[in-house]
C-alpha cells in the first residue's frame, strides 16, 4: 500500500493503518530500535509503541515522508527506553557515540535554545557533505550505529570510518562557528 | 552520557537524510564508486527497501509475516544457516529473449535500493486452517496480463464530493440515530509524496460528544467515507438498532449468515449493492493469540480481474473493519466476539486504475519450481537481522502454489507495473496456539532473463548476513 493510502487510513481512523504500517515498516523500525537497544524484546516493544504513537499523532500530523516520520518516533522511543534501562550504567555503546560527539562539539554551558537555528545549521551542513560522508555521519549520530557495523555495511575499514567521522565532526564545529553559534 | 550540540542538532535532521542512510539500505561504497552516479543515486537515495519487500507486495493476501520469533535462534547469533532455502540440484530454465530481466523484477520490490531486492529468505504465514491461506487459482491460459496503475484519476470536484458526503452522512446519521454533523471541505494540495485530495473536516468536539468519528475524502481515483466509535466511547456500533459484531470462531459461511441483516442495512445506507463477500483474517506477528483484525468486504468480484488476487478489492466496496487490537501486537480484546468496528465505503471515480498493458507468456509451475529450487526467489526478507533468524526450509514437496500480483513503486511511492508471480507455500510447523505456520516465497510467473548473473551480483545480500554477536 502506498504511503498516502496508509496516512489516509490513519486519518480515517481505520486501524487497518496499523496493520499496513506493521507490514510495510515493521522491520524498518525494528532495525532502528535494535540498533539502539541491542535487545530483540525491547526492540519489538519499541516498534509496537511506535504504532501507538503514530495512531495518536495522525491526525493531526500528516507526514510527507511516512518512513522518516516513523523512524523518528521509533528512535525517540528507543532512546527513552535505553535511558531507562541504563539509568545507572556507564560505558554502554551509546555512551561512546555521545562522548565522541561531545568531545569535539560540547554543549555550551548555557543550553542552546533556538532549535530553528540548530535545525537550519545541521541540514545545511549535511546537504553540503559528499553523499558517502553524509550517510556515514547520519548512520553514526542519528542511527547510533557502531563504527564496526558502518564499516561492514559500506565495505570500509573501521579506521576509515573513524577518520571520516572525526573530520566531519571538526567540519561541523567549524560550520557552527561560521554560523555564529557559540560553542 | 555527555550531551552536545551535535546530538542536539541531529534530532532536527531532515527526513530525506534519515531515509537515505537507513542501515539496511547500505551498499558497499567502494563498489558504488566504481559505478556511474546514477547507480549510486538509485541505490542509496531511498530507504530500507530490504525491509519493505513484504510491504511492497500490494496485491497478495495480507496475512502477516513473521521471522522474528523463531524460538531456537538468538537474534544476535552469528551462526545462521548459509541459505534458508535449501537447494536441490536442478537446472534452472533460461529465457534469453524474455521481456523482463531479473533486475526489472527485483526493481518491482523496490524503487529505491537496487541491491536489496532479491532474497534467499521466506515469509512466515500463520493461519488456523489452510483454507484461510486464500490461495488464488492459477489460470490455464498460456499468456497472462501485466498491469499498470493509472494514478491520475479525475480532477477533484468539490460539488461532487459535497453531494457524496451529504448523501452518505445523511443516511449514516439516520441509521445511527444521531443528528447529522456539519463539516467543512478542505483541499490538500499534492506533494511529492501524496496526491491532492478534498477532505470533510468535522468538529472534533461534536464528534466526541456523540461518540463517533467520521471521515470522508476525495482523491483523483475514489471517494471514501468511514465512521467508527470515537476512542473515548466504549459503546458499540448498532445500525438501526442491530449491533455490528462477528464471532471470530465461526466459519466464514457462518459469519456471512450472521451479517445478513447488517449487509442489507449497509446497502441501503450507502445506496449500493454488491454480490460477493470476502472475509480476511489477519493474525499478528506473534502467535500466542487469536485474530488481530478481521475484514468483511462486500464487493463485486467481477468488477476488476485483479480482485481474484487482492486481499482488498480494487473496485467499489464496503468494508467492516473489525479490530481486536488494543495497544500492541498480542494485546487482544477478545478471543471470540469482535465489535470494535470501523465501517468504510469506497466508491471509485475512475474505471481504469489498474489496466492490463501487455500479455506475456506464463511459465509453467514446473519451470517455476526449478527456479525456486535454485533460489531464484523474490519478496521475502533481506534484512540481515531478519534473515539471520530464519530456520532453513526446503520447498521440495511444497504444500500449495497460487498466483498473485506484485506491484512495484517508483521513488515517489506511486504504483507502477504489476507482474504475476507464483506464491509457494510450505508448511513448517504449528505455533503454540495451534495456528499452522507456512513459509511463503515468490517466483515470477513470467519469463525472466539473467537470473544467474543478477543473483550472483546480489550474492552478498543473500547470504543471510548477520550482525556479529554482541559481547
XYZ file of C-alpha atoms in Angstrom:
654
model
C 0.000 0.000 0.000
C 1.269 3.450 -0.827
C 2.176 5.788 1.986
C -0.515 8.280 1.132
C -3.094 5.485 1.484
C -1.693 4.440 4.837
C -1.791 8.031 6.061
C -5.348 8.331 4.768
C -6.252 5.259 6.817
C -4.877 6.931 9.927
C -6.953 9.963 9.108
C -9.975 7.739 8.504
C -9.302 6.283 11.966
C -9.176 2.860 10.386
C -6.948 0.576 12.392
C -6.004 -1.065 9.151
C -3.487 1.751 9.198
C -1.598 -0.006 11.957
C -1.636 -3.302 10.144
C -0.394 -1.690 6.960
C 2.289 0.188 8.865
C 3.317 -3.013 10.548
C 3.566 -4.817 7.230
C 5.410 -2.120 5.388
C 7.550 -0.554 8.063
C 7.670 -3.070 10.903
C 11.086 -4.403 10.078
C 12.304 -0.980 9.053
C 11.506 0.373 12.511
C 12.806 -2.762 14.153
C 16.282 -2.205 12.749
C 16.345 1.337 14.122
C 15.227 0.202 17.562
C 17.507 -2.809 17.641
C 20.454 -0.656 16.638
C 19.937 1.398 19.774
C 18.678 -1.205 22.226
C 20.527 -4.364 21.165
C 17.645 -6.373 22.536
C 15.104 -8.246 20.452
C 12.330 -7.976 23.043
C 12.913 -4.290 23.737
C 13.114 -3.520 20.047
C 9.839 -5.322 19.393
C 8.086 -3.428 22.167
C 9.553 -0.200 20.917
C 8.189 -0.861 17.451
C 4.752 -1.632 18.861
C 4.885 1.622 20.801
C 5.736 3.358 17.544
C 2.420 2.202 16.050
C 0.539 3.513 19.069
C 2.330 6.847 18.834
C 1.618 7.061 15.112
C -2.045 6.353 15.848
C -2.112 9.063 18.474
C -0.446 11.680 16.303
C -2.152 11.151 12.913
C -4.326 13.176 12.693
C -3.410 15.972 13.158
C 0.001 15.123 11.721
C 0.243 14.358 8.023
C 3.861 13.446 7.375
C 5.304 13.994 3.954
C 7.586 11.013 4.391
C 5.954 8.315 6.436
C 9.141 6.290 6.697
C 11.139 9.099 8.255
C 8.240 10.060 10.481
C 8.036 6.540 11.868
C 11.812 6.383 12.089
C 11.903 9.497 14.243
C 9.210 8.143 16.551
C 10.989 4.816 16.866
C 14.301 6.478 17.592
C 12.849 8.685 20.317
C 11.079 5.796 21.983
C 14.175 3.630 21.741
C 16.389 6.336 23.213
C 13.969 6.837 26.100
C 13.837 3.142 26.765
C 17.581 2.949 26.510
C 17.955 5.749 29.045
C 15.539 3.971 31.360
C 17.322 0.624 31.004
C 20.747 2.135 31.550
C 19.948 4.829 34.093
C 22.663 3.675 36.460
C 25.187 2.411 33.965
C 28.132 3.878 32.132
C 30.198 2.568 29.279
C 27.394 1.458 27.058
C 27.603 1.515 23.292
C 25.569 4.727 23.126
C 27.801 6.416 25.678
C 30.579 6.043 23.169
C 28.559 7.836 20.497
C 27.572 10.680 22.796
C 31.045 11.034 24.219
C 32.793 11.236 20.892
C 30.260 13.818 19.723
C 30.721 15.861 22.875
C 34.500 15.665 22.831
C 34.581 17.656 19.628
C 31.484 19.749 19.964
C 30.431 20.227 23.573
C 27.151 21.803 24.524
C 27.609 25.377 25.675
C 27.149 25.965 29.374
C 24.007 27.805 28.595
C 21.693 25.456 26.751
C 21.239 26.362 23.148
C 17.583 27.098 22.911
C 16.972 28.213 19.339
C 16.011 24.906 17.788
C 15.246 26.516 14.444
C 18.771 27.849 14.031
C 20.138 24.476 15.016
C 17.897 22.748 12.506
C 18.992 25.037 9.707
C 22.622 24.594 10.683
C 22.606 20.808 10.695
C 20.652 20.458 7.484
C 22.734 22.988 5.592
C 25.816 21.198 6.856
C 24.810 17.684 5.833
C 23.461 18.923 2.486
C 26.929 20.162 1.609
C 28.650 16.913 2.538
C 29.610 14.337 -0.090
C 26.931 11.672 -0.096
C 29.130 8.895 1.296
C 30.311 11.104 4.140
C 26.780 12.230 4.887
C 25.488 8.689 5.090
C 28.272 7.634 7.431
C 27.712 10.710 9.591
C 23.960 10.124 9.818
C 24.442 6.420 10.456
C 26.678 7.179 13.398
C 24.875 10.071 15.052
C 21.227 9.615 14.075
C 21.009 5.828 13.873
C 23.683 5.354 16.541
C 25.274 2.555 14.560
C 28.587 1.228 15.762
C 31.715 2.060 13.786
C 32.131 -1.635 13.195
C 28.671 -2.001 11.659
C 29.105 1.059 9.498
C 32.446 -0.199 8.248
C 30.988 -3.586 7.488
C 27.882 -2.260 5.767
C 29.779 0.047 3.444
C 32.794 -2.124 2.795
C 35.197 0.246 4.522
C 37.767 -0.266 7.240
C 36.936 0.862 10.772
C 39.867 3.238 10.603
C 38.460 4.887 7.507
C 35.062 5.313 9.137
C 36.609 6.780 12.298
C 38.689 9.125 10.232
C 35.693 10.290 8.176
C 33.685 10.833 11.362
C 36.461 12.751 13.049
C 36.980 15.046 10.084
C 33.245 15.583 9.712
C 32.801 16.494 13.378
C 35.560 19.057 13.039
C 33.916 20.456 9.928
C 30.610 20.626 11.770
C 32.240 22.508 14.603
C 33.702 24.979 12.105
C 30.316 25.253 10.430
C 28.642 26.110 13.734
C 31.252 28.759 14.451
C 30.825 30.195 10.974
C 27.083 30.356 11.556
C 27.722 32.284 14.728
C 26.588 29.539 17.023
C 28.635 29.939 20.147
C 30.371 26.774 21.298
C 26.103 10.470 28.655
C 27.542 13.788 27.616
C 25.204 15.964 25.670
C 26.485 18.016 22.778
C 25.304 20.417 20.158
C 25.857 17.716 17.587
C 23.486 15.275 19.300
C 21.030 18.091 19.908
C 21.201 19.219 16.282
C 20.991 15.755 14.776
C 17.463 15.436 16.187
C 16.423 18.060 13.654
C 17.734 16.271 10.628
C 15.547 16.432 7.518
C 13.619 13.321 6.607
C 15.420 12.799 3.319
C 18.773 12.326 5.046
C 17.267 9.884 7.515
C 15.802 7.811 4.706
C 18.998 7.963 2.747
C 21.112 6.446 5.499
C 18.822 3.727 6.813
C 21.075 0.812 7.793
C 19.518 -1.756 5.520
C 19.809 0.491 2.507
C 23.555 0.194 2.922
C 25.563 -0.773 -0.107
C 29.330 -1.179 -0.156
C 30.730 2.198 -1.047
C 33.812 1.079 -2.894
C 31.657 -0.863 -5.317
C 29.362 2.061 -5.731
C 32.147 4.425 -6.539
C 33.138 2.294 -9.463
C 29.688 2.633 -10.933
C 28.076 5.569 -12.616
C 26.487 8.224 -10.487
C 23.004 7.161 -11.423
C 23.581 3.809 -9.830
C 24.697 5.420 -6.626
C 21.663 7.639 -6.500
C 19.402 4.725 -7.171
C 21.000 2.560 -4.606
C 21.010 4.859 -1.673
C 18.518 7.597 -2.269
C 15.682 5.732 -0.677
C 15.249 3.908 2.500
C 15.295 0.324 3.612
C 13.949 -1.462 0.624
C 15.139 -4.678 2.066
C 12.808 -4.375 4.963
C 9.948 -3.223 2.852
C 9.832 -6.110 0.498
C 6.733 -7.559 2.010
C 5.203 -4.137 2.231
C 5.721 -3.585 -1.455
C 3.741 -6.678 -2.317
C 0.473 -4.869 -2.578
C -1.662 -7.413 -4.238
C -1.047 -10.658 -2.356
C -3.205 -11.633 0.559
C -2.331 -9.765 3.646
C -1.529 -12.394 6.171
C 1.199 -11.204 8.421
C 4.795 -12.089 8.065
C 6.922 -13.345 10.857
C 10.547 -14.101 11.020
C 11.460 -12.758 14.374
C 10.095 -15.305 16.769
C 11.974 -18.378 15.779
C 12.318 -19.878 19.249
C 15.636 -21.586 18.837
C 17.503 -18.680 17.303
C 19.119 -15.815 19.073
C 18.702 -12.577 17.155
C 22.284 -11.713 17.813
C 23.579 -15.121 16.854
C 26.441 -15.105 14.440
C 25.729 -18.603 13.241
C 22.866 -18.501 10.809
C 22.386 -21.008 8.051
C 24.183 -20.005 4.893
C 20.932 -20.166 2.972
C 17.481 -20.524 4.401
C 16.010 -22.100 1.315
C 17.527 -25.480 0.614
C 18.502 -26.071 -2.948
C 18.213 -29.453 -4.601
C 20.310 -29.868 -7.710
C 18.169 -28.987 -10.730
C 18.922 -26.970 -13.817
C 17.074 -23.673 -13.904
C 15.286 -22.759 -17.117
C 16.727 -19.866 -19.108
C 14.821 -17.305 -21.121
C 17.302 -15.353 -23.188
C 14.646 -13.414 -25.077
C 12.398 -12.574 -22.148
C 10.787 -9.160 -21.884
C 11.879 -8.804 -18.273
C 15.311 -9.071 -16.752
C 15.866 -10.308 -13.217
C 16.831 -6.750 -12.348
C 13.470 -5.476 -13.671
C 11.728 -7.965 -11.431
C 13.865 -7.028 -8.479
C 13.026 -3.392 -9.048
C 9.350 -4.168 -8.584
C 10.085 -4.775 -4.964
C 11.928 -1.557 -4.538
C 12.059 1.755 -6.275
C 14.989 2.628 -4.095
C 17.648 0.107 -3.483
C 18.861 -1.986 -6.330
C 20.946 -4.159 -4.099
C 18.355 -5.471 -1.719
C 15.524 -6.751 -3.757
C 16.069 -10.416 -4.346
C 16.217 -12.675 -1.366
C 17.039 -16.125 -0.132
C 14.520 -15.966 2.645
C 10.823 -16.542 3.026
C 7.896 -15.025 4.852
C 6.057 -16.837 7.613
C 2.293 -17.022 7.441
C 0.090 -18.036 10.377
C -3.389 -19.397 9.785
C -5.756 -21.542 11.846
C -6.505 -23.641 8.818
C -5.118 -23.969 5.332
C -8.393 -22.716 3.881
C -7.557 -19.246 5.209
C -4.469 -19.053 3.026
C -6.870 -17.955 0.271
C -4.617 -19.087 -2.498
C -5.749 -17.794 -5.864
C -6.142 -20.271 -8.691
C -3.551 -20.404 -11.427
C -5.122 -19.605 -14.798
C -4.828 -22.174 -17.564
C -4.064 -19.635 -20.283
C -0.577 -19.693 -21.746
C -0.451 -15.898 -21.695
C -1.116 -13.651 -18.765
C -1.658 -9.917 -18.314
C 0.747 -7.430 -16.843
C -0.962 -4.436 -15.254
C -0.155 -0.825 -14.796
C -1.779 1.584 -12.433
C -3.158 4.853 -13.761
C -2.627 7.201 -10.890
C -4.135 10.391 -12.179
C -7.878 9.696 -11.972
C -10.259 12.605 -12.351
C -9.886 16.208 -11.298
C -11.132 16.923 -7.792
C -14.687 18.151 -7.775
C -15.964 19.857 -4.665
C -19.580 19.789 -5.800
C -19.450 16.055 -6.432
C -17.673 15.477 -3.122
C -20.134 17.537 -1.114
C -23.070 15.716 -2.710
C -21.432 12.366 -1.921
C -20.654 13.339 1.661
C -24.116 14.794 2.299
C -25.809 11.707 0.950
C -23.613 9.281 2.848
C -23.653 11.012 6.201
C -27.343 11.728 5.902
C -28.169 8.042 5.751
C -25.388 7.059 8.176
C -26.694 9.515 10.780
C -30.213 8.162 10.356
C -29.022 4.575 10.779
C -27.067 5.529 13.899
C -29.951 7.555 15.292
C -27.944 10.763 15.684
C -28.143 14.280 14.343
C -26.123 14.960 11.249
C -22.943 16.871 11.961
C -21.883 19.766 9.826
C -18.493 19.758 8.161
C -16.189 21.924 6.105
C -14.433 20.844 2.941
C -10.695 21.401 2.916
C -8.434 20.971 -0.045
C -4.983 19.487 0.367
C -2.542 20.110 -2.418
C -0.412 17.385 -3.921
C 3.066 16.862 -2.565
C 5.872 14.714 -3.834
C 4.533 12.018 -1.586
C 0.768 12.387 -1.749
C -1.816 13.333 -4.310
C -4.254 16.198 -3.932
C -7.431 15.499 -2.009
C -10.578 17.025 -0.608
C -11.493 16.182 2.948
C -14.568 16.720 5.051
C -13.495 18.160 8.378
C -15.931 17.616 11.215
C -15.919 19.365 14.522
C -13.848 17.176 16.824
C -15.665 18.295 19.986
C -19.040 17.489 18.459
C -17.732 14.079 17.402
C -16.510 13.381 20.906
C -19.827 14.424 22.316
C -21.820 11.995 20.213
C -19.131 9.314 20.450
C -18.422 8.782 16.752
C -15.572 9.638 14.456
C -16.448 10.495 10.849
C -14.240 10.834 7.829
C -14.769 11.481 4.152
C -12.328 12.230 1.368
C -11.961 12.528 -2.362
C -8.890 11.586 -4.357
C -8.432 11.501 -8.104
C -9.380 7.862 -8.192
C -12.003 7.421 -5.471
C -14.381 8.886 -2.914
C -14.340 7.411 0.550
C -16.401 7.693 3.689
C -15.937 5.969 7.030
C -17.135 6.060 10.588
C -16.339 4.345 13.842
C -16.830 4.836 17.527
C -14.557 7.596 18.750
C -11.760 6.498 21.026
C -13.435 7.968 24.102
C -16.545 5.850 23.608
C -16.925 2.313 24.878
C -20.330 1.889 23.264
C -20.758 -0.442 20.333
C -21.971 0.445 16.875
C -25.530 -0.562 16.055
C -27.248 0.258 12.754
C -30.979 0.736 13.150
C -30.586 -0.999 16.473
C -28.795 -4.038 15.023
C -25.349 -4.495 16.606
C -22.421 -4.820 14.207
C -20.366 -7.725 15.530
C -18.862 -11.020 14.433
C -17.695 -14.156 16.176
C -14.174 -14.909 15.024
C -14.510 -18.562 15.996
C -17.211 -19.095 13.368
C -16.551 -20.162 9.815
C -16.736 -17.619 7.011
C -20.100 -19.008 5.925
C -21.498 -18.685 9.450
C -20.182 -15.131 9.737
C -21.718 -14.149 6.413
C -25.058 -15.595 7.506
C -24.892 -13.707 10.798
C -24.302 -10.430 8.928
C -27.211 -10.751 6.524
C -29.351 -8.103 8.214
C -26.430 -5.698 8.595
C -25.487 -6.229 4.959
C -28.925 -5.127 3.786
C -28.836 -2.059 6.019
C -25.398 -1.133 4.662
C -26.539 -1.498 1.075
C -29.499 0.741 1.732
C -27.437 3.202 3.720
C -24.771 3.640 1.034
C -27.231 3.290 -1.849
C -25.411 0.390 -3.468
C -25.452 -3.411 -3.683
C -22.718 -5.997 -4.017
C -22.867 -9.650 -4.940
C -19.784 -11.018 -3.232
C -18.385 -11.189 0.270
C -14.800 -11.774 1.317
C -13.551 -12.302 4.849
C -9.899 -11.697 5.592
C -8.423 -12.763 8.916
C -5.237 -11.132 9.967
C -3.099 -12.736 12.638
C -0.421 -10.708 14.283
C 3.283 -11.126 14.238
C 3.087 -13.363 17.261
C 1.106 -16.496 17.603
C 0.023 -16.529 21.205
C -3.347 -15.050 20.488
C -6.238 -15.039 18.073
C -7.045 -12.809 15.203
C -5.947 -9.162 15.440
C -8.014 -7.793 12.611
C -10.868 -9.177 10.593
C -12.211 -7.569 7.462
C -15.527 -8.270 5.827
C -15.680 -6.887 2.290
C -18.872 -6.561 0.290
C -17.874 -6.088 -3.346
C -18.309 -7.412 -6.863
C -15.531 -9.841 -7.699
C -16.188 -9.405 -11.409
C -15.659 -5.642 -11.309
C -11.891 -5.998 -11.567
C -9.926 -9.079 -12.674
C -7.310 -8.300 -10.017
C -9.923 -8.813 -7.303
C -9.208 -12.523 -7.632
C -5.709 -11.891 -6.299
C -6.185 -8.982 -3.941
C -6.998 -9.010 -0.257
C -8.516 -5.551 -0.566
C -10.838 -5.267 -3.566
C -9.678 -2.938 -6.307
C -13.239 -1.881 -7.155
C -16.053 -0.332 -5.090
C -16.548 -1.967 -1.717
C -17.973 -1.658 1.749
C -15.664 -2.887 4.480
C -16.393 -3.802 8.066
C -13.000 -3.425 9.645
C -13.052 -5.238 12.987
C -10.227 -4.503 15.317
C -9.118 -6.845 18.073
C -6.018 -4.895 18.902
C -5.651 -2.709 21.955
C -2.217 -1.148 22.065
C 0.279 -3.560 20.616
C 0.626 -6.908 18.962
C -0.768 -9.607 21.232
C -2.842 -7.248 23.359
C -6.144 -8.521 22.022
C -9.613 -7.508 23.177
C -11.455 -10.781 22.737
C -10.812 -14.315 21.594
C -14.357 -14.593 20.384
C -16.820 -11.800 19.538
C -15.456 -8.680 17.853
C -17.443 -5.488 17.929
C -14.921 -2.668 17.628
C -15.547 -1.834 14.037
C -14.819 0.869 11.506
C -17.212 0.924 8.551
C -15.908 2.181 5.233
C -17.324 2.673 1.790
C -15.034 3.292 -1.155
C -16.503 4.410 -4.462
C -14.102 4.541 -7.386
C -14.270 7.595 -9.636
C -12.123 6.034 -12.362
C -12.545 2.638 -14.020
C -9.048 2.289 -15.339
C -6.993 2.499 -12.167
C -5.345 -0.813 -12.961
C -5.094 -1.541 -16.675
C -3.632 -4.576 -18.452
C -0.825 -3.213 -20.593
C 0.646 -6.330 -22.141
C 0.290 -10.077 -22.418
C 3.327 -12.205 -21.680
C 3.892 -15.953 -21.650
C 3.088 -17.571 -18.327
C 5.770 -20.062 -17.423
C 4.580 -23.416 -16.122
C 4.584 -24.297 -12.437
C 7.233 -26.911 -13.215
C 9.516 -24.236 -14.660
C 8.854 -22.049 -11.618
C 9.754 -24.948 -9.331
C 13.153 -25.208 -10.973
C 13.706 -21.521 -10.351
C 12.527 -21.940 -6.768
C 14.900 -24.816 -6.146
C 17.761 -22.720 -7.446
C 16.939 -19.989 -5.000
C 15.723 -17.511 -7.604
C 13.038 -16.096 -5.349
C 11.867 -12.596 -4.517
C 9.775 -10.802 -1.989
C 10.944 -12.271 1.280
C 13.079 -10.552 3.835
C 16.544 -9.466 3.011
C 17.212 -7.585 6.211
C 20.279 -9.242 7.691
C 18.765 -9.433 11.156
C 15.505 -10.877 9.918
C 17.194 -13.356 7.658
C 19.586 -14.469 10.315
C 16.692 -15.599 12.438
C 15.135 -17.886 9.873
C 15.498 -21.608 10.004
C 16.393 -23.471 6.890
C 13.420 -24.629 4.828
C 13.229 -26.936 1.867
C 10.445 -26.101 -0.534
C 10.680 -29.518 -2.124
C 7.306 -31.117 -1.707
C 5.750 -27.717 -1.034
C 2.112 -27.731 0.028
C 0.481 -25.096 -2.161
C 1.157 -22.796 -5.045
C -1.077 -19.963 -6.231
C -0.948 -16.879 -8.393
C -0.536 -13.381 -7.118
C 0.419 -9.958 -8.458
C 3.228 -7.760 -7.265
C 3.186 -4.043 -7.997
C 6.343 -2.007 -7.951
C 6.602 1.560 -6.736
C 8.572 4.453 -8.043
C 10.701 6.807 -5.963
C 7.650 8.961 -5.225
C 5.848 5.956 -3.823
C 3.414 5.621 -6.726
C 2.435 2.210 -8.042
C 3.992 1.240 -11.351
C 3.775 -2.121 -13.044
C 2.029 -5.222 -11.660
C 3.573 -8.549 -12.631
C 2.188 -12.041 -11.864
C 4.112 -14.301 -9.538
C 3.698 -17.809 -8.224
C 3.478 -17.886 -4.448
C 4.773 -21.137 -2.975
C 3.728 -22.282 0.493
C 5.401 -24.903 2.605
C 4.049 -25.904 5.994
C 6.860 -25.621 8.500
C 5.185 -26.153 11.844
C 2.434 -25.412 14.293
C 2.558 -22.412 16.571
C 1.973 -22.573 20.300
C -1.646 -21.517 19.952
C -2.306 -24.138 17.299
C -2.031 -21.987 14.199
C -0.415 -23.577 11.185
C 2.823 -21.916 10.142
C 3.697 -21.703 6.453
C 6.786 -20.417 4.701
C 5.898 -18.414 1.618
C 8.106 -17.237 -1.203
C 7.638 -15.835 -4.712
C 8.852 -16.787 -8.186
C 7.931 -14.711 -11.256
C 5.225 -16.391 -13.336
C 6.640 -14.826 -16.482
C 9.832 -15.351 -18.442
C 12.771 -13.503 -16.939
C 16.295 -13.379 -18.308
C 19.567 -13.075 -16.489
C 18.778 -14.811 -13.212
C 22.213 -16.256 -12.724
C 24.102 -13.048 -13.392
C 21.756 -10.964 -11.317
C 21.660 -13.253 -8.302
C 25.395 -13.664 -8.433
C 25.677 -9.882 -8.311
C 23.279 -9.912 -5.405
C 25.038 -12.722 -3.644
C 26.398 -10.812 -0.725
C 22.894 -9.627 0.034
C 21.606 -13.166 0.064
C 23.955 -14.915 2.346
C 21.968 -14.073 5.382
C 24.494 -11.642 6.687
C 24.156 -11.189 10.392
C 25.290 -8.685 12.871
C 28.106 -10.152 14.813
C 27.466 -11.351 18.299
C 27.346 -8.521 20.775
C 29.755 -9.155 23.542
